[in-house]
mmCIF file of C-alpha atoms in Angstrom:
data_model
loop_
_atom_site.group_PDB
_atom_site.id
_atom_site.type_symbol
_atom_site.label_atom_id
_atom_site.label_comp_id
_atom_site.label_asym_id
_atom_site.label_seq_id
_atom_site.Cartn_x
_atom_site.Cartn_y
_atom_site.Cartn_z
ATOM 1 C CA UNK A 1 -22.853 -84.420 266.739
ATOM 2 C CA UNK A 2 -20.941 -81.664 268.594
ATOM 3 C CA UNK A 3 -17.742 -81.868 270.785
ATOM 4 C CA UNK A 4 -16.670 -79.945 272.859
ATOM 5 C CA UNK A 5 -12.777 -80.389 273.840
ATOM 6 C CA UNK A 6 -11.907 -78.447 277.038
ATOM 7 C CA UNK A 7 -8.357 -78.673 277.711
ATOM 8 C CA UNK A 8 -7.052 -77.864 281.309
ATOM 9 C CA UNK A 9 -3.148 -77.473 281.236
ATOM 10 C CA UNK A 10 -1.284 -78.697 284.526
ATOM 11 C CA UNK A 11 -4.314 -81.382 285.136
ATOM 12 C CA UNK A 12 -3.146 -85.518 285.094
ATOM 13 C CA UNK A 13 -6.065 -87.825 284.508
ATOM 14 C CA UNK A 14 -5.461 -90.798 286.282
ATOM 15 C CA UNK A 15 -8.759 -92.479 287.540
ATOM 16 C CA UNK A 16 -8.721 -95.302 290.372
ATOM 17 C CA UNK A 17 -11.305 -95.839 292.830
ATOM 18 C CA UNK A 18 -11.576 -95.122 296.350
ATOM 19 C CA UNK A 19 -13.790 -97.106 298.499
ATOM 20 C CA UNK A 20 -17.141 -95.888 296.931
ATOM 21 C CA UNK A 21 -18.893 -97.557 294.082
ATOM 22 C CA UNK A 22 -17.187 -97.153 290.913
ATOM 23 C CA UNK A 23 -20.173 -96.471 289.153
ATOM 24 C CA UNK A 24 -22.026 -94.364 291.706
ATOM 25 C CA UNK A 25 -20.981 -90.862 293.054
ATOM 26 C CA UNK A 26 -18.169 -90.168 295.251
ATOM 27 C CA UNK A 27 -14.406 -88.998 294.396
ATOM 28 C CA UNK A 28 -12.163 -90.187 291.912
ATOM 29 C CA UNK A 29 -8.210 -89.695 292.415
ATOM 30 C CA UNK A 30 -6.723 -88.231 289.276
ATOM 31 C CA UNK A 31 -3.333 -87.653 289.477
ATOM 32 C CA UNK A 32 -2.358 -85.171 291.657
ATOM 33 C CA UNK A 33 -6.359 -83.877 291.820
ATOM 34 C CA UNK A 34 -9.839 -85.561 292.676
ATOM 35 C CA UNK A 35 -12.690 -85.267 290.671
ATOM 36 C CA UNK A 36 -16.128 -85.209 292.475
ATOM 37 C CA UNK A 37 -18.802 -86.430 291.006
ATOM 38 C CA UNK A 38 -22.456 -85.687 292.200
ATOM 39 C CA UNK A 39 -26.225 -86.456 291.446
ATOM 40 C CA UNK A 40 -26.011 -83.282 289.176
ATOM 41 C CA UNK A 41 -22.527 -81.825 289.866
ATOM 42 C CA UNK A 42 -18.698 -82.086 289.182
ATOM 43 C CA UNK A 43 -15.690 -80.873 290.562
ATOM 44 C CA UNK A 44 -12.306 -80.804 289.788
ATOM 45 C CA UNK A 45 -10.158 -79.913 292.853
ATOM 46 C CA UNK A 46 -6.485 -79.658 293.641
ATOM 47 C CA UNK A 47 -5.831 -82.462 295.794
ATOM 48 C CA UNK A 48 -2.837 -81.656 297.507
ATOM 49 C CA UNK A 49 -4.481 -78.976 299.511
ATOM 50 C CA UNK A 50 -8.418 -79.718 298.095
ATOM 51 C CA UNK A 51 -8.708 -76.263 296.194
ATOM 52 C CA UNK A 52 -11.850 -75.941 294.034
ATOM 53 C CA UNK A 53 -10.821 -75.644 290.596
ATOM 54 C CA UNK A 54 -13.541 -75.927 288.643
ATOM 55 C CA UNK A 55 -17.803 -76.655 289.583
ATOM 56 C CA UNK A 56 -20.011 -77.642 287.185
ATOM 57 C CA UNK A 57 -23.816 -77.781 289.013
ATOM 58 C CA UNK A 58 -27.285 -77.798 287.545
ATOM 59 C CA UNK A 59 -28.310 -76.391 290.286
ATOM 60 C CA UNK A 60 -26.974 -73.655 289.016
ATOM 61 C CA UNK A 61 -30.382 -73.107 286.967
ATOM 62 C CA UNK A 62 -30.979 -71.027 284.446
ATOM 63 C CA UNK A 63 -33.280 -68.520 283.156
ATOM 64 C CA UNK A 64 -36.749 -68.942 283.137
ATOM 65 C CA UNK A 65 -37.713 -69.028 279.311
ATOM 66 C CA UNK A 66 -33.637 -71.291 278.988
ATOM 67 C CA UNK A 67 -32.006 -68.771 276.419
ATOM 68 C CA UNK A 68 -29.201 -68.030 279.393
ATOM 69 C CA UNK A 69 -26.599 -71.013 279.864
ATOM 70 C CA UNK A 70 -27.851 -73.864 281.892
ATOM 71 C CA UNK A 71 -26.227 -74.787 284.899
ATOM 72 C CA UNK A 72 -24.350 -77.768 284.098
ATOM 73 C CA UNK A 73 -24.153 -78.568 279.905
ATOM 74 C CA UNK A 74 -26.703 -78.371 277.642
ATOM 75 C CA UNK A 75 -27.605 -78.431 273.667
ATOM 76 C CA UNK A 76 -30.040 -77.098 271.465
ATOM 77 C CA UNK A 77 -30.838 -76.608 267.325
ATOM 78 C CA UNK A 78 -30.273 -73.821 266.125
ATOM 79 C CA UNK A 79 -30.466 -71.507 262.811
ATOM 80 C CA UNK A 80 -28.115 -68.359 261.872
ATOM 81 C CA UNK A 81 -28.337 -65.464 259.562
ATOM 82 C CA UNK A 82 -24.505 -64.347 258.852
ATOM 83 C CA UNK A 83 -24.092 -60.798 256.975
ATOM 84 C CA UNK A 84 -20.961 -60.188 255.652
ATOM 85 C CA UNK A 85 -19.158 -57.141 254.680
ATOM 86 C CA UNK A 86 -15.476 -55.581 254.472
ATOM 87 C CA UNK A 87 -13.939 -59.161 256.523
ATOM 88 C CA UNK A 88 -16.631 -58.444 259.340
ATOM 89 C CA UNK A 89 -19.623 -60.677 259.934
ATOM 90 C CA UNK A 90 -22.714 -60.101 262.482
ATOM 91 C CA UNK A 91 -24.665 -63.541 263.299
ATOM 92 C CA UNK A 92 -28.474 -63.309 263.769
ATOM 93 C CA UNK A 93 -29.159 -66.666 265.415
ATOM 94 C CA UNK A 94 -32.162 -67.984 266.292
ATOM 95 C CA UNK A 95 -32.816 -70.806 268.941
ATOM 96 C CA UNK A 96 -34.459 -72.268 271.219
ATOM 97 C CA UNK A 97 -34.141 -73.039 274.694
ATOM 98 C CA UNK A 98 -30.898 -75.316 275.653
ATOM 99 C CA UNK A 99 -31.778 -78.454 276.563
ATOM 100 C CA UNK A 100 -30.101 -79.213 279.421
ATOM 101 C CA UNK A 101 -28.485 -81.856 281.606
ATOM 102 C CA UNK A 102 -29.741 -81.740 285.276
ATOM 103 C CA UNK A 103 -28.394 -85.116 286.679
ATOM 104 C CA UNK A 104 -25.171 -87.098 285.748
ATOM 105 C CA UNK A 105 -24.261 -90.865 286.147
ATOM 106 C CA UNK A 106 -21.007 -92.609 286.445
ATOM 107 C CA UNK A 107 -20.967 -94.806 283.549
ATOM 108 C CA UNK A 108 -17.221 -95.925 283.527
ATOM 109 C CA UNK A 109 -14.258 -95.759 285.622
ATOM 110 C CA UNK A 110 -11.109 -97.019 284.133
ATOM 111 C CA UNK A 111 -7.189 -96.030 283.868
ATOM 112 C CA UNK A 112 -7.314 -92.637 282.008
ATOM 113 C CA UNK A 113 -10.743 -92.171 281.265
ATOM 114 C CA UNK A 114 -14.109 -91.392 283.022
ATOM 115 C CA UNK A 115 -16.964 -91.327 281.459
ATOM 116 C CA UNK A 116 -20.486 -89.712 282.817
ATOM 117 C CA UNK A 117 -24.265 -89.708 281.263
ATOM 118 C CA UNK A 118 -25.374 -85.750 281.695
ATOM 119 C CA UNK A 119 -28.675 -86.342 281.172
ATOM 120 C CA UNK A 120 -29.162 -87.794 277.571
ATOM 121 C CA UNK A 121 -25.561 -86.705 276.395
ATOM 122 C CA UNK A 122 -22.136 -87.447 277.867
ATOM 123 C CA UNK A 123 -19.309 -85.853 279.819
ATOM 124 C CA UNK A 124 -16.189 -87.509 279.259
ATOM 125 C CA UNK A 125 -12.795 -86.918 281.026
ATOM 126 C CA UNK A 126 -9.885 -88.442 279.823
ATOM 127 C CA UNK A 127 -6.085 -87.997 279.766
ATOM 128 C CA UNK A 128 -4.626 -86.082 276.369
ATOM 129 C CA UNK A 129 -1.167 -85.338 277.064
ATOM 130 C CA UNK A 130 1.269 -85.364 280.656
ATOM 131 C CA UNK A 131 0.002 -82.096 282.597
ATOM 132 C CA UNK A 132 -3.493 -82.256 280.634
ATOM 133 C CA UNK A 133 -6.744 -83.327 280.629
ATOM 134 C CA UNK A 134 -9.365 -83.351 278.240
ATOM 135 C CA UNK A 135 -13.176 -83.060 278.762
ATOM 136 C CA UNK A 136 -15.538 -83.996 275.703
ATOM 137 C CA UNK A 137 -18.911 -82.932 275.667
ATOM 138 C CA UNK A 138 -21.435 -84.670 273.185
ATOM 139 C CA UNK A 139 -24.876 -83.479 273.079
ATOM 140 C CA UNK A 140 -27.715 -86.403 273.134
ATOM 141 C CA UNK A 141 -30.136 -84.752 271.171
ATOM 142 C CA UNK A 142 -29.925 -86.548 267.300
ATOM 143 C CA UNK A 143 -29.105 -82.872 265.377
ATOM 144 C CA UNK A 144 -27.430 -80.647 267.745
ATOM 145 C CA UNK A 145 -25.067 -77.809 266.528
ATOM 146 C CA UNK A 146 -24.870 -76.199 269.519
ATOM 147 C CA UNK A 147 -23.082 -77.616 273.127
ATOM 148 C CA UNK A 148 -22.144 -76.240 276.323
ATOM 149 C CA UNK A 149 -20.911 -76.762 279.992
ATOM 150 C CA UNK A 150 -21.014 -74.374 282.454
ATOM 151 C CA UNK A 151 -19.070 -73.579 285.619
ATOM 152 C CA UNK A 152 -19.734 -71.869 288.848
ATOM 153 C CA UNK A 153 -18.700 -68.003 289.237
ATOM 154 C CA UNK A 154 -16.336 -67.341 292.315
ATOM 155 C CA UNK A 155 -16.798 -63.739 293.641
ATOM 156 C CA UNK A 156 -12.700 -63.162 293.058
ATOM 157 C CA UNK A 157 -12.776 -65.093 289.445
ATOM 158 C CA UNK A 158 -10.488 -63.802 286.786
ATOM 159 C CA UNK A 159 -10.424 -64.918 283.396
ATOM 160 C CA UNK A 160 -7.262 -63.331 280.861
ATOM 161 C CA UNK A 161 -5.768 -64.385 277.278
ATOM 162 C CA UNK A 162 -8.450 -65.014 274.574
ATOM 163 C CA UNK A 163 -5.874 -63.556 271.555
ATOM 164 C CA UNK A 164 -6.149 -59.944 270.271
ATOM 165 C CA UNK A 165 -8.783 -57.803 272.234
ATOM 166 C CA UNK A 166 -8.920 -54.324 272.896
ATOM 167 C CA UNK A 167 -11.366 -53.605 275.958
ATOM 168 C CA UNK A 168 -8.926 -55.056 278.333
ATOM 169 C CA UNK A 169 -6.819 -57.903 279.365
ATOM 170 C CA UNK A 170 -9.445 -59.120 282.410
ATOM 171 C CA UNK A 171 -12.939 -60.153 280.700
ATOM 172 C CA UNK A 172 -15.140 -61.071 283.470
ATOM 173 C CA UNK A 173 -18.388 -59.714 282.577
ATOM 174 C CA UNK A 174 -17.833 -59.983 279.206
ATOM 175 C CA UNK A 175 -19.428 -62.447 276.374
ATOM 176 C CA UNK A 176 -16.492 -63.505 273.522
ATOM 177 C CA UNK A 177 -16.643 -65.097 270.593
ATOM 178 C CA UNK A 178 -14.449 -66.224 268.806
ATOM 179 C CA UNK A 179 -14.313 -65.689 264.703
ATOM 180 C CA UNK A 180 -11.415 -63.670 263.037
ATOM 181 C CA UNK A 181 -12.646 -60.185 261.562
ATOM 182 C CA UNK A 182 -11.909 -57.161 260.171
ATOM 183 C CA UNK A 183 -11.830 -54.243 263.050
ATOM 184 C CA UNK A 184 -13.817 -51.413 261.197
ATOM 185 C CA UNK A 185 -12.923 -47.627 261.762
ATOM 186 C CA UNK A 186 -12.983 -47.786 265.208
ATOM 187 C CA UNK A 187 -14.651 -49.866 267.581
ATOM 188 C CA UNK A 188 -18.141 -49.557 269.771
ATOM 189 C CA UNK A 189 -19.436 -51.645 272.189
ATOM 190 C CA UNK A 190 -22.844 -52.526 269.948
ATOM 191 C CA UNK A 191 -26.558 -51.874 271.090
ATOM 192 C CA UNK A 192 -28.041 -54.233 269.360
ATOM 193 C CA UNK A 193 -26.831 -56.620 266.496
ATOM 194 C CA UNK A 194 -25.912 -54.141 263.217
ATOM 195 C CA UNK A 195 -25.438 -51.040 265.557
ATOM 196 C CA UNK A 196 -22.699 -48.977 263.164
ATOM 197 C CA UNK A 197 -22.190 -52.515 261.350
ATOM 198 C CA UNK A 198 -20.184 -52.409 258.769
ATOM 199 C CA UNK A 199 -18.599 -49.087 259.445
ATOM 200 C CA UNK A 200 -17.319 -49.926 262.688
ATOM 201 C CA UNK A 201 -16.532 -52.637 264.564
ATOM 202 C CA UNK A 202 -17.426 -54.158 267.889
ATOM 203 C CA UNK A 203 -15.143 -54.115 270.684
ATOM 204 C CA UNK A 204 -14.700 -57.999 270.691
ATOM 205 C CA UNK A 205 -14.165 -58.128 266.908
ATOM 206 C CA UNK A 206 -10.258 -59.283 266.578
ATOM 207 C CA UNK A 207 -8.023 -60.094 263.928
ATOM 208 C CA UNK A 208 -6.914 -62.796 265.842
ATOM 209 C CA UNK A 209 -8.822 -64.653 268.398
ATOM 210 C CA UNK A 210 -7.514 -67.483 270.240
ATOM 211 C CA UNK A 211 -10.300 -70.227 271.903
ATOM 212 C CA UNK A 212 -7.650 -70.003 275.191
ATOM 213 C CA UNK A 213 -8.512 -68.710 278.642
ATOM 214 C CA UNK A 214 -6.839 -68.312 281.732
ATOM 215 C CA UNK A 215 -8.024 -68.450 285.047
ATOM 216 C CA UNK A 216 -6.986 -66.791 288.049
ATOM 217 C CA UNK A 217 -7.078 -70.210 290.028
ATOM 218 C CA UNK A 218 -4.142 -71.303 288.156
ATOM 219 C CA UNK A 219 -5.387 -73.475 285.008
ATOM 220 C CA UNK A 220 -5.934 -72.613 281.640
ATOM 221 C CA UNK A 221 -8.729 -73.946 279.229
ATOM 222 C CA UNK A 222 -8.640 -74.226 275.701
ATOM 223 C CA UNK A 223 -11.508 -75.320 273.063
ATOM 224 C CA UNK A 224 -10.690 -77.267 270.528
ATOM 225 C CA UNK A 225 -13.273 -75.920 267.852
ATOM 226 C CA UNK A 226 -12.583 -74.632 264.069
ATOM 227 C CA UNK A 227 -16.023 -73.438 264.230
ATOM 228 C CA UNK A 228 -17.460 -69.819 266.037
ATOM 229 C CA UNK A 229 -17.594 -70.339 269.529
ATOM 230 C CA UNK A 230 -18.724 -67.911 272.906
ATOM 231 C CA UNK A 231 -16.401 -67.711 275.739
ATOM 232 C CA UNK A 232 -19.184 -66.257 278.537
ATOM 233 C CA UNK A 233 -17.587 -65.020 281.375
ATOM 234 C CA UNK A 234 -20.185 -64.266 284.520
ATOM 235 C CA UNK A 235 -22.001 -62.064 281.985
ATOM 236 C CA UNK A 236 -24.790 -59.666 284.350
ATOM 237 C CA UNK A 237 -27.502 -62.013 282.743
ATOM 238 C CA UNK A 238 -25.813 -65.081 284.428
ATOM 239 C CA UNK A 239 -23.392 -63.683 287.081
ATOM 240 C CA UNK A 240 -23.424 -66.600 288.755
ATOM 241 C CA UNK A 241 -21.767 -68.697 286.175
ATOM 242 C CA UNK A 242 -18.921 -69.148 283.554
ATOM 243 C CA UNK A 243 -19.765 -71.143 280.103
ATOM 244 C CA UNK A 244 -18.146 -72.331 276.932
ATOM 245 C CA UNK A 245 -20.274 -72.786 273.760
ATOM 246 C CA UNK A 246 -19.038 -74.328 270.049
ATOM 247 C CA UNK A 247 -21.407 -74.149 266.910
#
């Protein structure tokens, strides 16, 4: 089963319940923020002043044959072929569509830790440490070596950090991954998969990556994954949202 750990710094977990069902939609206090949860969406706002942190919404969509990031979370199967040479790797993965969530359910409400059915996986929020909160993603689909969760695209969106790279310290529009490689004679941004591969490197191949973003709203979010994961930034293929994806 795959996990994904989302970390946002400077966000308290603390769960209680307003005057809405506990286990139906409706707003959930958490510390100093309230978490909205919908029929198929979930927000994490400030709540001092009810700025929009984060949206996660499967009405989102995706693309019509499912190879771009659903909406809201998602998991698939897949295979990869991984050439190596001179500390650089190129990964020719094939998969099929993501299987994603389109509704969510409260399933538990208690002091630290909310927990929500995303279709036939789970979303889980949960406090890790003072200032942080922790969201766990776990695919439903027996076999799964692939998760994600996606997050709406604001029009003034930012997204910094992400370790060594050399195309720039703003990546919106960009896909990342994260794997440490060698950087080649000089970079290029590749055409397809083994364009000038091994000779040079890609653009986003770094000595050292680091699975930690920040975004312009004022959080940051790490993934805690030892595995090769893409950090997709409102990528022209799915402007319209953000995602994070382990292996």
């Amino acid at each position: 089963m795959k996990i994904i750990h989302i970390i946002f710094p400077l966000l308290l977990l603390l769960v209680s319940c307003g005057d809405e069902d506990p286990l139906g939609p409706g707003s959930y206090t958490v510390g100093d923020f309230t978490v909205v949860v919908g029929p198929d969406s979930l927000e994490v706002r400030r709540g001092a002043d009810g700025t929009l942190l984060m949206r996660s919404d499967a009405t989102l969509g995706s693309s019509t044959d499912g190879k771009e990031p659903p909406g809201l979370a998602g998991w698939r199967t897949a295979t990869v072929d991984i050439k190596t040479a001179y500390g650089m790797s190129i990964f020719d993965e094939t998969a099929p569509a993501w299987q994603a969530a389109t509704s969510l359910q409260v399933l538990s409400a208690e002091s630290g830790k909310l927990s929500l059915g995303a279709g036939e996986g789970t979303i889980t929020l949960s406090t890790h440490a003072k200032g942080v909160l922790a969201v766990t993603v776990a695919p439903g689909k027996a076999g799964a070596n692939r998760a994600i969760q996606s997050f709406a695209c604001g029009a003034n969106d930012k997204f910094y950090g992400m370790g060594a790279m050399v195309h720039g310290t703003q990546h919106r529009g960009e896909i990342i991954p994260t794997w440490t490689s060698e950087q080649g004679i000089g970079k290029v941004r590749r055409k397809f998969l083994s364009d000038q591969f091994p000779l040079k490197g890609d653009i986003h191949d770094s000595y050292f990556p680091i699975p930690f973003m920040m975004h312009s709203a004022g959080f940051g979010v790490l993934v805690r994954n030892s595995q090769r994961g893409l950090f997709n930034f409102c990528h022209k293929d799915n402007a319209n949202r953000w995602a994070l994806e382990t292996w």
